[in-house]
Amino acid sequence: MNLPNKLTILRILLIPLCLILLYFNLNIPATVIFIIACITDFFDGHIARKNNIVTNFGKFADPVADKILVISTMVLLVFKRMFPWWAMLIIVIRELAVDGLRLVAIEQGVVIPAGNLGKIKTNLQMFGVIAAMLKAPNWLIMSFAVAMSLLTVISGLQYFMEGRHLIDAGGSKSTKTPKRK
């Protein structure tokens, strides 16, 4: 297993530790673990591209690890009333929709990589989560929530605009059930 994939697995393994610390109001250690997990996200992609060791596992697991990290932390922050529920809901809906599009693409032999807007969106979400974990002023948390929600919607629409041909192609392969007389 290559180093980028090991970093992705490390990120996944750090998630429960981060959540446990946050649950028990150990916000500073939880934030440190969260930041370490975020840094692994940067380095796994950078190392993989630089050394030309991009793998199918990495293409799949890296964005999934990001989503699990960000969304699970947001859910706990919403539970603790430290993050707006509506922003988390927008993010969850978008992630599920884009993952659905990716599944349709995979069925057609197409891999949809993360786009630049998607990467910016993920970074903005990570900064918003960090602000909430550190109990930043409410105006700052809300500013991140609004900005990340807008970028989440815009990047989601971008995926669907660029992948609309996949949906049309996927629909044409379906078989129709004959009408009963």
C-alpha positions as a printed Julia matrix, in Angstrom:
181×3 Matrix{Float64}:
   0.0    0.0     0.0
   1.38   3.4    -0.96
   1.84   6.41    1.35
  -1.15   8.45    0.07
  -3.51   5.53    0.73
  -2.0    5.06    4.19
  -2.66   8.74    4.91
  -6.28   8.32    3.8
  -6.68   5.34    6.14
  -5.05   7.32    8.95
  -7.59  10.1     8.38
 -10.43   7.6     8.71
  -8.9    6.17   11.91
  -8.58   9.66   13.44
 -12.31  10.37   13.06
 -13.56   8.36   16.09
 -10.85   9.85   18.3
 -11.83  13.36   17.22
 -15.51  12.66   17.86
 -14.91  11.13   21.29
 -12.8   14.09   22.38
 -15.38  16.55   21.06
 -18.25  14.67   22.71
 -16.52  14.99   26.08
 -15.95  18.73   25.52
 -12.21  18.34   24.98
 -12.44  20.81   22.12
  -8.78  21.8    21.83
  -7.46  18.21   21.55
 -10.4   17.35   19.24
  -9.54  20.33   17.04
  -5.87  19.3    16.91
  -6.88  15.79   15.77
  -9.32  17.27   13.24
  -6.59  19.54   11.85
  -4.15  16.62   11.6
  -6.82  14.69    9.68
  -7.33  17.69    7.38
  -3.58  17.94    6.76
  -3.5   14.27    5.71
  -6.11  15.18    3.09
  -3.77  17.74    1.57
  -0.7   15.52    1.65
  -2.27  12.32    0.33
  -3.42  14.03   -2.86
  -0.25  16.06   -3.26
   2.03  13.04   -2.85
  -0.1   10.86   -5.13
  -0.09  13.41   -7.97
   3.56  14.38   -7.53
   4.76  10.77   -7.59
   2.18   9.59  -10.13
   0.76   6.97   -7.77
  -2.91   7.81   -8.11
  -4.95   4.65   -7.47
  -8.61   3.75   -7.88
  -8.71   3.15   -4.11
  -7.4    6.67   -3.54
  -9.85   8.23   -6.0
 -12.68   6.57   -4.11
 -11.5    6.55   -0.49
 -10.06  10.08   -0.32
 -13.33  11.97   -0.94
 -15.26   9.45    1.18
 -12.84   9.97    4.07
 -13.27  13.75    3.72
 -17.04  13.42    3.82
 -17.02  11.12    6.84
 -14.64  13.45    8.66
 -16.55  16.65    7.96
 -20.12  15.37    8.15
 -19.71  13.25   11.29
 -18.07  16.18   13.06
 -20.81  18.54   11.86
 -23.51  16.16   13.1
 -21.95  16.13   16.57
 -21.57  19.92   16.5
 -25.25  20.29   15.53
 -26.18  17.9    18.37
 -24.19  20.12   20.75
 -25.82  23.25   19.26
 -22.47  24.57   18.09
 -23.21  24.53   14.35
 -26.31  25.44   12.3
 -28.41  22.41   11.38
 -29.48  23.88    8.04
 -25.87  24.15    6.79
 -25.2   20.53    7.73
 -28.41  19.45    5.98
 -27.44  21.26    2.75
 -24.04  19.6     2.83
 -25.43  16.11    3.47
 -28.01  16.42    0.67
 -25.39  17.65   -1.81
 -22.91  14.93   -0.89
 -25.52  12.2    -1.3
 -26.66  13.63   -4.64
 -23.11  13.9    -6.02
 -22.28  10.4    -4.78
 -25.38   9.16   -6.61
 -24.13  10.82   -9.78
 -20.72   9.22   -9.25
 -22.36   5.78   -8.94
 -24.2    6.33  -12.22
 -20.89   7.36  -13.8
 -19.06   4.3   -12.44
 -21.72   2.05  -13.98
 -20.79   3.63  -17.31
 -17.06   3.21  -16.72
 -16.47   6.89  -15.94
 -14.67   8.15  -12.82
 -15.65  11.67  -11.79
 -12.72  13.22   -9.93
 -13.12  16.02   -7.42
 -13.26  19.38   -9.18
 -11.58  22.56   -8.02
 -14.82  24.01   -6.62
 -15.37  20.76   -4.73
 -11.9   21.01   -3.21
 -12.45  24.64   -2.2
 -15.84  23.64   -0.75
 -14.23  20.9     1.34
 -11.58  23.29    2.65
 -14.21  25.89    3.54
 -16.24  23.23    5.34
 -13.14  22.18    7.29
 -12.44  25.77    8.35
 -16.09  26.2     9.36
 -15.94  23.07   11.49
 -12.7   24.24   13.11
 -14.27  27.61   13.93
 -17.24  25.87   15.57
 -15.02  23.44   17.48
 -13.0   26.37   18.86
 -16.22  28.19   19.81
 -15.42  31.15   17.57
 -17.82  34.12   17.66
 -21.25  33.25   16.28
 -20.93  35.75   13.42
 -17.8   33.94   12.19
 -19.4   30.49   12.4
 -22.49  31.8    10.58
 -20.31  33.46    7.91
 -18.58  30.14    7.28
 -21.95  28.35    7.29
 -23.43  30.68    4.67
 -20.3   30.68    2.48
 -19.84  26.9     2.64
 -23.54  26.3     1.96
 -23.49  28.53   -1.12
 -20.32  26.92   -2.45
 -21.73  23.48   -1.64
 -24.82  24.17   -3.77
 -22.82  25.79   -6.6
 -20.25  22.97   -6.76
 -23.05  20.39   -6.65
 -24.8   22.09   -9.56
 -21.49  22.13  -11.44
 -21.16  18.35  -11.06
 -24.68  17.83  -12.37
 -24.28  20.25  -15.28
 -21.06  18.51  -16.34
 -22.52  15.04  -15.73
 -26.0   15.48  -17.16
 -25.06  13.35  -20.18
 -24.31  10.48  -17.78
 -27.81  10.65  -16.35
 -29.35  10.71  -19.83
 -27.14   7.81  -20.94
 -27.92   5.87  -17.77
 -31.64   6.31  -18.31
 -31.49   5.02  -21.87
 -30.06   1.7   -20.71
 -33.01   0.93  -18.47
 -35.47  -1.68  -19.58
 -39.15  -0.93  -19.67
 -41.58  -3.25  -18.02
 -44.16  -4.42  -20.56
 -47.71  -3.2   -19.96
 -50.1   -5.82  -18.67
 -53.39  -6.3   -20.45
